[in-house]
Coordinates of C-alpha atoms in Angstrom, one line a residue:
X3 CA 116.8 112.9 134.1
X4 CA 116.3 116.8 133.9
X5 CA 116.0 117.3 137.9
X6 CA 117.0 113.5 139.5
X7 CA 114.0 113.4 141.8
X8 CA 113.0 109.7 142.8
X9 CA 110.9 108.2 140.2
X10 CA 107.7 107.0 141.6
X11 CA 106.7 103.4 140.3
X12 CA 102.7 103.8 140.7
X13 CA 102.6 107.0 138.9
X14 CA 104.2 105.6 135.6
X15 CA 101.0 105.0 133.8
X16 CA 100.0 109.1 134.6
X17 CA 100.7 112.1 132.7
X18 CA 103.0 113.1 135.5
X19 CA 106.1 111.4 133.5
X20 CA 106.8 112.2 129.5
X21 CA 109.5 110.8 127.5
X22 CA 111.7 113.8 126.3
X23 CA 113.8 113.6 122.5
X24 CA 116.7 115.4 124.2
X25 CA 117.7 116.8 120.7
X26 CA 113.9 117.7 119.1
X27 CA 112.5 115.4 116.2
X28 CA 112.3 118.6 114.3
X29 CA 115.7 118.8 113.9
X30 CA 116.8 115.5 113.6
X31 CA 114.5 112.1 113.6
X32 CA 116.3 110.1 116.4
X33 CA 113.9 108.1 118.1
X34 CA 116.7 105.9 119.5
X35 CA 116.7 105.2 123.2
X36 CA 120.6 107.5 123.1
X37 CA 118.4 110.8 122.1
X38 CA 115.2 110.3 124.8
X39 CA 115.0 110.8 128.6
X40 CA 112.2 110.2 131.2
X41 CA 111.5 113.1 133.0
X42 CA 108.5 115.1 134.8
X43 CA 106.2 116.5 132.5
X44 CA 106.8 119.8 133.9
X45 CA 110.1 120.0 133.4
X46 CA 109.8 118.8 129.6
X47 CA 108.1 122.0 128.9
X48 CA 111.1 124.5 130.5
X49 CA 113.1 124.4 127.2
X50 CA 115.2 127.2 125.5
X51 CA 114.4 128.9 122.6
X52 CA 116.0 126.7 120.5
X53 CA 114.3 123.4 122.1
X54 CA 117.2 122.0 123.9
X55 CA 117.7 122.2 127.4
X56 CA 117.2 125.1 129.0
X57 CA 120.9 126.0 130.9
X58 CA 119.7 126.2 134.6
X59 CA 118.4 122.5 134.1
X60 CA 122.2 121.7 132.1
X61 CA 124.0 124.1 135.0
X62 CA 122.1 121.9 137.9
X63 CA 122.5 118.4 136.7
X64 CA 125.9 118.1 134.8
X65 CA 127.5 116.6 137.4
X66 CA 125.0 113.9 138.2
X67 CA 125.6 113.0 134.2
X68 CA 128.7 113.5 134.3
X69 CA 129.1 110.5 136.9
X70 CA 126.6 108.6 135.0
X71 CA 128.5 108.6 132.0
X72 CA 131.7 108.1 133.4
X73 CA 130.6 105.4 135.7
X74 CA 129.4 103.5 132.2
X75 CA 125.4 104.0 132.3
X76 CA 125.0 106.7 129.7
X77 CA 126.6 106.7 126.2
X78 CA 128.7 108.9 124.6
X79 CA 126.2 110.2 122.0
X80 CA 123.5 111.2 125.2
X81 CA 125.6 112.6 127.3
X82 CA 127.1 115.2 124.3
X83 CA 123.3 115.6 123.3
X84 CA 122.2 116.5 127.4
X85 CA 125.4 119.1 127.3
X86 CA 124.2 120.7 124.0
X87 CA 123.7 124.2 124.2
X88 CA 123.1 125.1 120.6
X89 CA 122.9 124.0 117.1
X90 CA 125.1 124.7 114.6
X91 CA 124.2 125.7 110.8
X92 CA 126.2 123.4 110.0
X93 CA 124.6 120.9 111.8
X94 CA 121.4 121.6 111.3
X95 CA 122.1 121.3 107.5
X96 CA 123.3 117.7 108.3
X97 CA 120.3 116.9 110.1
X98 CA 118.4 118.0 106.4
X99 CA 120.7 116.5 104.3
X100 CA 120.6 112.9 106.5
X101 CA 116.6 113.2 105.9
X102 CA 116.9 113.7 101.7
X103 CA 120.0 111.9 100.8
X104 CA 119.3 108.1 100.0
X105 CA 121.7 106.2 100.5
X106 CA 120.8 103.2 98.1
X107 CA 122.5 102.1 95.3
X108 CA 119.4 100.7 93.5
X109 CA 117.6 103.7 93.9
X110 CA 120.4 105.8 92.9
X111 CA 121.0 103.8 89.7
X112 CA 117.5 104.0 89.0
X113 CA 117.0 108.0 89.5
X114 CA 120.2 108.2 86.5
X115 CA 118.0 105.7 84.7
X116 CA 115.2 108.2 84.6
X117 CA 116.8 111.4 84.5
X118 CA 118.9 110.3 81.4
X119 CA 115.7 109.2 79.5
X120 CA 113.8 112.4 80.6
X121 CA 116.8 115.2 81.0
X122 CA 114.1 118.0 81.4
X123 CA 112.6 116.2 84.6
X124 CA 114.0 116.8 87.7
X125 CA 114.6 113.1 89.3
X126 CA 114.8 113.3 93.4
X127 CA 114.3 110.6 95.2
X128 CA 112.2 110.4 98.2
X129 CA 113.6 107.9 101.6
X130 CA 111.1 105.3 102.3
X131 CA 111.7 106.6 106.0
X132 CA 109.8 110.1 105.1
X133 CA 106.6 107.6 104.0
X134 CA 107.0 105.7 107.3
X135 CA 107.1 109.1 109.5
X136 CA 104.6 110.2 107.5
X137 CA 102.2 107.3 107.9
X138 CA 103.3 107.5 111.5
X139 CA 102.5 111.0 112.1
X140 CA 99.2 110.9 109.8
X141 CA 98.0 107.7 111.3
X142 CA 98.0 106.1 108.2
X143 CA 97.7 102.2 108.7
X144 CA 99.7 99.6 107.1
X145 CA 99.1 95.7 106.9
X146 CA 100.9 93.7 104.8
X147 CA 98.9 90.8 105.9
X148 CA 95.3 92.1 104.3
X149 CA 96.2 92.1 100.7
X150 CA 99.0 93.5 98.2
X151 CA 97.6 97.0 97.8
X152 CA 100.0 98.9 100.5
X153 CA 103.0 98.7 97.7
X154 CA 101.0 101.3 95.9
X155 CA 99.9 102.7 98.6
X156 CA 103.9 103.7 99.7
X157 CA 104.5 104.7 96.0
X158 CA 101.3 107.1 96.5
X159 CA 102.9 108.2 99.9
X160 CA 106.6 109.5 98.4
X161 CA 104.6 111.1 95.6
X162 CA 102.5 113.2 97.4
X163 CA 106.0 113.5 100.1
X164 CA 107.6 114.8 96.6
X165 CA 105.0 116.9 95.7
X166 CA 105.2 118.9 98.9
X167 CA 108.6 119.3 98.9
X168 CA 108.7 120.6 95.1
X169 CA 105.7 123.3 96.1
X170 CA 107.0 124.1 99.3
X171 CA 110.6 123.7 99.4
X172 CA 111.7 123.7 96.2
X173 CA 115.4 124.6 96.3
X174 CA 115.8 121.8 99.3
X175 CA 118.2 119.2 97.2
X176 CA 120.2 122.4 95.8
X177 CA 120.6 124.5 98.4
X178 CA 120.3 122.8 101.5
X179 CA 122.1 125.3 103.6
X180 CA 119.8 127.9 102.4
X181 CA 116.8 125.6 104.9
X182 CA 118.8 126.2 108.1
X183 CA 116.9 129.0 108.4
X184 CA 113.6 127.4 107.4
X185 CA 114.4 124.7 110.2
X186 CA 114.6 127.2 112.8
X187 CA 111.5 128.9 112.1
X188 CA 109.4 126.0 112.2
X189 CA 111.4 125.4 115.9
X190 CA 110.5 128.8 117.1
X191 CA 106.7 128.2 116.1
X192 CA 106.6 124.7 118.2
X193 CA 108.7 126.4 121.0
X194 CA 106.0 129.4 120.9
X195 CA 103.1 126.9 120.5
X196 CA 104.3 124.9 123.6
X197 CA 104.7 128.1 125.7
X198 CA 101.2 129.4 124.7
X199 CA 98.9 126.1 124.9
X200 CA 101.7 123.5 126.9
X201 CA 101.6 121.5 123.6
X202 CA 104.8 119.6 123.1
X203 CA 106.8 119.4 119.6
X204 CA 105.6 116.4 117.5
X205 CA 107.8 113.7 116.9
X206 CA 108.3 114.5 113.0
X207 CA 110.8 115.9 111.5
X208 CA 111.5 118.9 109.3
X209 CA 110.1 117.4 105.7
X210 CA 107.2 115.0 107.9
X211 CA 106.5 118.0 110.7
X212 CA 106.1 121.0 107.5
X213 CA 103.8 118.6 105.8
X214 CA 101.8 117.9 108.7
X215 CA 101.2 122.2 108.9
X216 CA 99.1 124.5 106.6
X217 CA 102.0 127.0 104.8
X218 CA 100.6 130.5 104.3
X219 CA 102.6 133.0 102.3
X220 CA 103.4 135.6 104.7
X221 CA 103.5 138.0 101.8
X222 CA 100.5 137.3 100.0
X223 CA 98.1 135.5 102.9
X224 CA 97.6 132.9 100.5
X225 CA 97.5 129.3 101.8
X226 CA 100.2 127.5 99.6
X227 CA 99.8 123.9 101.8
X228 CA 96.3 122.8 103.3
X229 CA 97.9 119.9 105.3
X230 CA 94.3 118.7 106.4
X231 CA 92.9 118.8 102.9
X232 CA 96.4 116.9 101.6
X233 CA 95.8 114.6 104.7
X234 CA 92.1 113.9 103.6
X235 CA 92.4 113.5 100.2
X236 CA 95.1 111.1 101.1
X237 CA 93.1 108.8 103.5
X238 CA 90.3 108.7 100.8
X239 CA 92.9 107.3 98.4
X240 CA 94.5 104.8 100.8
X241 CA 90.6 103.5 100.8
X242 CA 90.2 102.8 96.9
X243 CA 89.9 99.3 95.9
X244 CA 90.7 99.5 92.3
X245 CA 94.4 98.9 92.6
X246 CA 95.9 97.2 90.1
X247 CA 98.5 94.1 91.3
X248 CA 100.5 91.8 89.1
X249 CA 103.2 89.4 89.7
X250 CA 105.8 89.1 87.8
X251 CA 105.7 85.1 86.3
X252 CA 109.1 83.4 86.2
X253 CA 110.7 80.8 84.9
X254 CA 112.4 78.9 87.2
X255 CA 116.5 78.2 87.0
X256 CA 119.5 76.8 88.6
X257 CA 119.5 73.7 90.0
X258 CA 118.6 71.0 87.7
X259 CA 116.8 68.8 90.4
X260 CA 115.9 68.8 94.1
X261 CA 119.5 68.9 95.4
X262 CA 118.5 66.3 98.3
X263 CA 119.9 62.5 97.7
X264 CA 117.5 60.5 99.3
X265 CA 117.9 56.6 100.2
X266 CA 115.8 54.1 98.4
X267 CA 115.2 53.1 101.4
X268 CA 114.0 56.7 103.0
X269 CA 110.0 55.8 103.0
X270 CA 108.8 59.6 102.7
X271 CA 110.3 60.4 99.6
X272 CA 111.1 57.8 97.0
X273 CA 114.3 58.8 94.2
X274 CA 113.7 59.1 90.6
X275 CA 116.5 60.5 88.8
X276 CA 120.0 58.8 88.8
X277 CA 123.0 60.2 90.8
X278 CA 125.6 59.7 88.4
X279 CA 123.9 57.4 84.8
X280 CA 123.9 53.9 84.9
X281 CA 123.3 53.6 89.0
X282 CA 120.4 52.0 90.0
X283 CA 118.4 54.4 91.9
X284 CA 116.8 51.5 94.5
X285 CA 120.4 50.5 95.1
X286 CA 122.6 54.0 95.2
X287 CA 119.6 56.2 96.1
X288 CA 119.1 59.3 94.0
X289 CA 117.3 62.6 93.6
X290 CA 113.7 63.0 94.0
X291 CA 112.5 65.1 91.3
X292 CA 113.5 67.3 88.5
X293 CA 113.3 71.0 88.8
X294 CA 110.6 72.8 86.1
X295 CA 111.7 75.7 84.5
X296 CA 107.8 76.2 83.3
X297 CA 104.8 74.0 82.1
X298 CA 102.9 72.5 78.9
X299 CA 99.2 72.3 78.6
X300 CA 98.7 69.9 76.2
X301 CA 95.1 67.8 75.3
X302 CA 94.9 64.2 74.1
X303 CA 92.5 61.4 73.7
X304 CA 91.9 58.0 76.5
X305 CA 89.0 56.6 74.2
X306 CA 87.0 58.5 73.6
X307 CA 87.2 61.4 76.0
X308 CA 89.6 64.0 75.6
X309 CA 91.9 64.7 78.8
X310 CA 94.1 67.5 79.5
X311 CA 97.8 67.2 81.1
X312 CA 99.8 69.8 82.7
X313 CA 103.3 69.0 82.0
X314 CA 106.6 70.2 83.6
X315 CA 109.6 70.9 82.0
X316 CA 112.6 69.6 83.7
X317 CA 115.4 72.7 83.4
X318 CA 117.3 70.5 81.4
X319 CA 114.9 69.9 78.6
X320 CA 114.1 73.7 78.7
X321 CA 117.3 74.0 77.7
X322 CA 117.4 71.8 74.7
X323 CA 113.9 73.3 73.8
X324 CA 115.7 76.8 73.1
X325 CA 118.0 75.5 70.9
X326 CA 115.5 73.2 69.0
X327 CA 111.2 74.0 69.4
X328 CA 110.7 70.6 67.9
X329 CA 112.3 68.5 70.9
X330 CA 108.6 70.0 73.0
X331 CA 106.7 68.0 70.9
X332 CA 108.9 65.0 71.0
X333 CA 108.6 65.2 75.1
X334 CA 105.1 66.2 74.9
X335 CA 104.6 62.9 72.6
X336 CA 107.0 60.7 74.6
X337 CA 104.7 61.5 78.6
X338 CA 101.2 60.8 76.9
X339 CA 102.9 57.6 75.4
X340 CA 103.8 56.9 79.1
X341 CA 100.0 57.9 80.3
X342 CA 98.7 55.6 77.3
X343 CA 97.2 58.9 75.5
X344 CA 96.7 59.4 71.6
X345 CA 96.8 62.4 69.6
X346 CA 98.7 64.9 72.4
X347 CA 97.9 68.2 70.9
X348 CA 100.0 71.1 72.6
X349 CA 97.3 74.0 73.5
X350 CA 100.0 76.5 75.8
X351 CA 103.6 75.7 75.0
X352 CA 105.1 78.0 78.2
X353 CA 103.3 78.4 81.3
X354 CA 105.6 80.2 83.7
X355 CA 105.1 80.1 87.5
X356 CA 102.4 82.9 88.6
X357 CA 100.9 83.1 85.1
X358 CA 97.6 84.2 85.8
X359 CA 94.4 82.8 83.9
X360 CA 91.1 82.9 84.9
X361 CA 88.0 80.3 85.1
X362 CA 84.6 79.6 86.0
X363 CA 84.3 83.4 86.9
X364 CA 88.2 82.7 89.6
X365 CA 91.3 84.2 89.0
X366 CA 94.1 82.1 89.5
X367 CA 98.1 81.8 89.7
X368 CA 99.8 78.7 88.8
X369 CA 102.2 78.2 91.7
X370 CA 103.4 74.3 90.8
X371 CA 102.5 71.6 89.1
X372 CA 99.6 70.7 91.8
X373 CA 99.1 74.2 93.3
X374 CA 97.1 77.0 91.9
X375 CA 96.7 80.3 94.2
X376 CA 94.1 83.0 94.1
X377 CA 94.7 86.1 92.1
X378 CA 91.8 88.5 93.7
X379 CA 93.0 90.8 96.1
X380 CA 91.2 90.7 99.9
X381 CA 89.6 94.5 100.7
X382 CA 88.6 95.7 104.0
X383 CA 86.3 98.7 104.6
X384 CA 86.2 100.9 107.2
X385 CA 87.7 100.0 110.7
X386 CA 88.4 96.6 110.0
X387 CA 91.4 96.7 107.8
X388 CA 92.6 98.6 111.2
X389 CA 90.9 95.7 113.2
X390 CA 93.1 93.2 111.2
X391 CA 96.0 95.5 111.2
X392 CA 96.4 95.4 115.2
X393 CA 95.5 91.1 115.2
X394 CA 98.2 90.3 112.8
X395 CA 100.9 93.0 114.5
X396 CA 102.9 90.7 116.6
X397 CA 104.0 94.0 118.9
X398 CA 100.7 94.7 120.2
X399 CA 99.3 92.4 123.4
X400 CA 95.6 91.0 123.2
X401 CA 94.7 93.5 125.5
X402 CA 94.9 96.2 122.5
X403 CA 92.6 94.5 120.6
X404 CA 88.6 93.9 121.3
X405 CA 86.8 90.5 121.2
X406 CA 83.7 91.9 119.4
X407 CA 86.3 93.3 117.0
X408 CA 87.3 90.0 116.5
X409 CA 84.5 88.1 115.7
X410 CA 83.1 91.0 113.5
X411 CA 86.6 90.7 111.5
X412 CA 86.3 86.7 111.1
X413 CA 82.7 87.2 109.9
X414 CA 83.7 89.6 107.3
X415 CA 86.5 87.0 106.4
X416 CA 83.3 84.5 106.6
X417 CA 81.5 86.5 103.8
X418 CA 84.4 87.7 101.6
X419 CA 86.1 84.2 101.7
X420 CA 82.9 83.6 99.2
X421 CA 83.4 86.6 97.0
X422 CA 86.9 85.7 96.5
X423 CA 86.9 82.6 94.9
X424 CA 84.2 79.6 94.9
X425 CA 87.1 77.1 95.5
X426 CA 87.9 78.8 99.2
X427 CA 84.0 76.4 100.1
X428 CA 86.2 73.7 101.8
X429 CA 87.5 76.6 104.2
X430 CA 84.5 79.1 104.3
X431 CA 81.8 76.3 105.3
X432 CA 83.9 75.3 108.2
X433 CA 84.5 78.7 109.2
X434 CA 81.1 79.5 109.2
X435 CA 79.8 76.4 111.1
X436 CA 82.4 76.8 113.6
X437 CA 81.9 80.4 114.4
X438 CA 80.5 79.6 117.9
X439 CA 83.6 77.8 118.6
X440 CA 85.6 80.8 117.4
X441 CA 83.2 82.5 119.6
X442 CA 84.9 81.0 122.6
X443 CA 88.6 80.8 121.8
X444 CA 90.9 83.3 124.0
X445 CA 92.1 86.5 122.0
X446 CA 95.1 85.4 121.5
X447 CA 93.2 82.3 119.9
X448 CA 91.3 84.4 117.4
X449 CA 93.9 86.5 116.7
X450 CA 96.4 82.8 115.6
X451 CA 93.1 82.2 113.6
X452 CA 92.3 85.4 111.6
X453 CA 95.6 85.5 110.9
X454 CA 95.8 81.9 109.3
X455 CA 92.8 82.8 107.1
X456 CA 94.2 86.1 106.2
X457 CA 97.6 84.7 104.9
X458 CA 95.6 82.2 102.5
X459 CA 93.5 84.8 101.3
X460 CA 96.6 86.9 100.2
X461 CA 98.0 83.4 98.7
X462 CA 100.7 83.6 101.3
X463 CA 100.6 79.9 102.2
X464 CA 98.8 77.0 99.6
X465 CA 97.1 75.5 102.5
X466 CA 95.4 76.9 106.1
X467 CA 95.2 75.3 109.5
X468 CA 91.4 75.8 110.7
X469 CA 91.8 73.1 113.3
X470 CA 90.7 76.1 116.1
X471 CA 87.0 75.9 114.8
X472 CA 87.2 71.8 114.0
X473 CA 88.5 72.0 110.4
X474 CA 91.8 70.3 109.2
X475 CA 95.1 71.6 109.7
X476 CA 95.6 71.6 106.1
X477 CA 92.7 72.4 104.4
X478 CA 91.8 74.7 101.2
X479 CA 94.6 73.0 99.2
X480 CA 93.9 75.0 95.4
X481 CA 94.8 71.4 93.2
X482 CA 95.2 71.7 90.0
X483 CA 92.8 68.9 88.8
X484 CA 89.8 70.9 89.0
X485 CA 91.3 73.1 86.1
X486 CA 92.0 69.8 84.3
X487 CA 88.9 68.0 85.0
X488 CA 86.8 71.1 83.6
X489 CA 85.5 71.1 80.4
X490 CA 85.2 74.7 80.4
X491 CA 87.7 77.0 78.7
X492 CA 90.5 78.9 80.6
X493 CA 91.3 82.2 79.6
X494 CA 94.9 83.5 80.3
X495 CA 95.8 86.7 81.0
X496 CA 99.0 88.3 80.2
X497 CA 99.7 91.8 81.8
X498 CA 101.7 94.5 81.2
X499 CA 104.1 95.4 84.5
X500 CA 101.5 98.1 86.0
X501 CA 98.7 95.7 85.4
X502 CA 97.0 99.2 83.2
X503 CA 97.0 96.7 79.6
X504 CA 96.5 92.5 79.2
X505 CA 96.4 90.8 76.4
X506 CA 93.6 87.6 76.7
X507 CA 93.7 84.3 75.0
X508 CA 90.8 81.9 75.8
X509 CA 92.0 78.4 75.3
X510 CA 89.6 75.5 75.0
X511 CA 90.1 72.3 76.6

């Protein structure tokens, strides 16, 4: 692009070809295909002063981009950014202000929220795009698909983001136009550092790219930012376990009942609840089932063993429940006259969904009234959360990812699937008898596979398909019975919102 000689297919893959931000990263973080060119590595490094273009290469080829852009195969925005010959103050304090100012109206609202309750704090708010450039620049990994822990992990991220900009560029949000200068200093360091040692500008930008350098006080000598003690410290935090994670339990509302009228005659799914009272469901069809705004746990007496009953509440009971506690007992009393019980005694009146309780040494979420999910997080030391992190990232071919890599991740899964909860034996025993089959699946095989066991693990999914390695396609399903059926006591646990105080109640069954 900067000198239009023929590109050479067979030398792609060389260091003879780089891919030029036409207006640099440090001034603005574009990494759109409108601000990059292709061009010869030697000419990428033949820039002015300021980073752009230098004007023999602009002189030379305006006319071949000229016909390019009006012939309709370059935009508007790259051919203006090709031509550019300098950069305003005032655009330069754009390019600062579009990398501070968020945009959000949630985040907004919630920065007033805080900074009228503490009005000697000074609330900023940090984009989520400085933690992703940061992550990017830092090689910080992120998998959703390992466990929960990466939410805190971003929150950690625009901390430590806010940190630096309060200790090295304070006056940033106030006085942004004051940073113009700032910007162009750190652009005549790159353009000095890429004359002296041919290294190129990193992609960052001005917040990312300062953080990513040590500050010294030119007055004093003293280092005010060690970017690869922040950077270290950083990683050794992103490798803690003890992260606390809660979910938020809910009781369910809106529709009263699955909104689906199914025929009597439908075979799948038989109707329970009337259409309109007084029509026969096997003749006019009806709904399926109620909808539960939260359950009952509730013990009673067949004989002479005691039984306990999880019970849903149908929205529309819930509702009559608020106005009037007794009416739980009455429904409580009317479904163990129905299951031929005696003497229903009501042991948790509300169970929302993801209440968390714990048992036989488990942690558990109720997810329905015949699902419960595991509550312990999944951790990964070492290379294999970065192992996991390139199998599960749908971007990356099988070619970036090793076989042995594989198989070491799937036996860590083998061995952890154990420590997470001794319900997961259905699904760890197969694994581990079939891991000479995994063995011999394709990458693209083991990488389906991991990937399955992962999402279970995080209690993505209620069920996993193991039928790679000769286990069901459905296996691992987390019943409820077993909690029923157990003469043990559970014990739930009622968190605060950062998971830092609980409140347990041990309940006997």
């Amino acid at each position: 692009m900067y000198s239009a000689t023929p590109l050479k297919l067979e030398l792609l893959h060389t260091n003879q070809y780089q891919v030029d931000h036409i207006i640099p990263q440090s001034y603005i973080k574009d990494d759109s295909f409108e601000n990059k060119a292709l061009v010869l590595a030697g000419e990428n490094q033949r820039k002015s002063d300021a980073l752009l273009i230098d004007s023999s290469i602009r002189t030379a080829m305006a006319p071949y981009w000229r016909a390019l852009h009006q012939a309709g195969l370059m935009g508007d925005k790259k051919f203006n950014s090709l031509m550019c010959s300098s950069i305003s103050d005032k655009r330069v304090r754009g390019f600062i202000a579009r990398q501070l100012v968020e945009t959000s109206q949630i985040v907004k609202l919630a920065g007033m929220m805080l900074q009228s309750n503490y009005p000697e704090a000074d609330v900023q708010p940090v984009k989520a795009s400085l933690g992703h450039d940061l992550r990017a620049q830092a090689g910080f990994i992120k998998c959703r698909e390992v466990n929960d822990f990466h939410h805190a992990h971003d929150a950690l991220i625009a901390c430590e983001v806010g940190r630096y900009i309060n200790q090295c560029h304070p006056g940033i949000y106030d006085n942004p136009i004051g940073y113009a200068r700032a910007v162009r200093e750190l652009v005549r360091k790159q353009n000095e550092e890429m004359r002296k040692y041919g290294r190129l500008p990193g992609s960052a930008g001005f917040i990312v790219g300062g953080f990513m350098r040590t500050h010294v006080d030119v007055d004093t000598g003293e280092v005010v930012w060690d970017a690869e003690e922040e950077l270290s410290r950083i990683r050794a935090y992103l490798d803690y376990s003890n992260v606390f994670v809660t979910r938020m339990p809910e009781e369910t509302s809106g529709a009263l009942w699955n909104a689906t009228i199914y025929s009597p005659h439908y075979g799948k799914t038989a109707p329970t609840l009337h259409i309109k009272q007084g029509l026969d469901v096997q003749r006019y069809g009806g709904y399926s089932s109620a909808t539960f705004a939260y359950f009952t746990l509730y013990v009673a007496e067949r004989g002479k063993k005691r039984k306990a009953e999880l019970l849903g509440i149908p929205i529309s009971v819930a509702r009559k429940i608020e106005g009037e506690p007794s009416k739980l007992d009455a429904f409580v009393a009317q479904d163990a006259e129905a299951k031929k019980l005696k003497h229903p005694l009501i042991i948790r009146a509300r169970i929302l969904k993801y209440a968390r309780f714990e048992m036989e040494g488990n942690q558990f979420y109720f997810a329905a009234q015949d699902a419960v999910y595991s509550a312990r997080q999944l951790v990964l030391k070492g290379d294999l959360y970065s192992v996991a992190a390139k199998a599960c990232d749908k971007h990356l071919n099988d070619s970036c990812i090793s076989n042995e890599d594989l198989i070491r991740l799937y036996d860590e899964l083998v061995h952890k699937g154990d420590l997470l909860c001794n319900k997961f034996g259905n699904v760890t025993d197969v694994l581990r008898a079939g891991r000479e089959r995994y063995a011999g699946l394709s990458i693209s095989e083991k990488r389906q596979l991991v990937c399955n066991v992962l999402a279970y693990y995080r209690s993505a999914t209620a069920r996993v398909d193991i039928s790679l390695v000769g286990g069901p396609k459905h296996a691992g399903n987390l019943g409820i019975a077993f909690v029923l059926n157990n003469p043990e006591a559970i014990v739930f646990v009622d968190q605060s919102v950062t998971g830092m105080f609980e409140k347990r109640t041990r309940v006997e069954l």
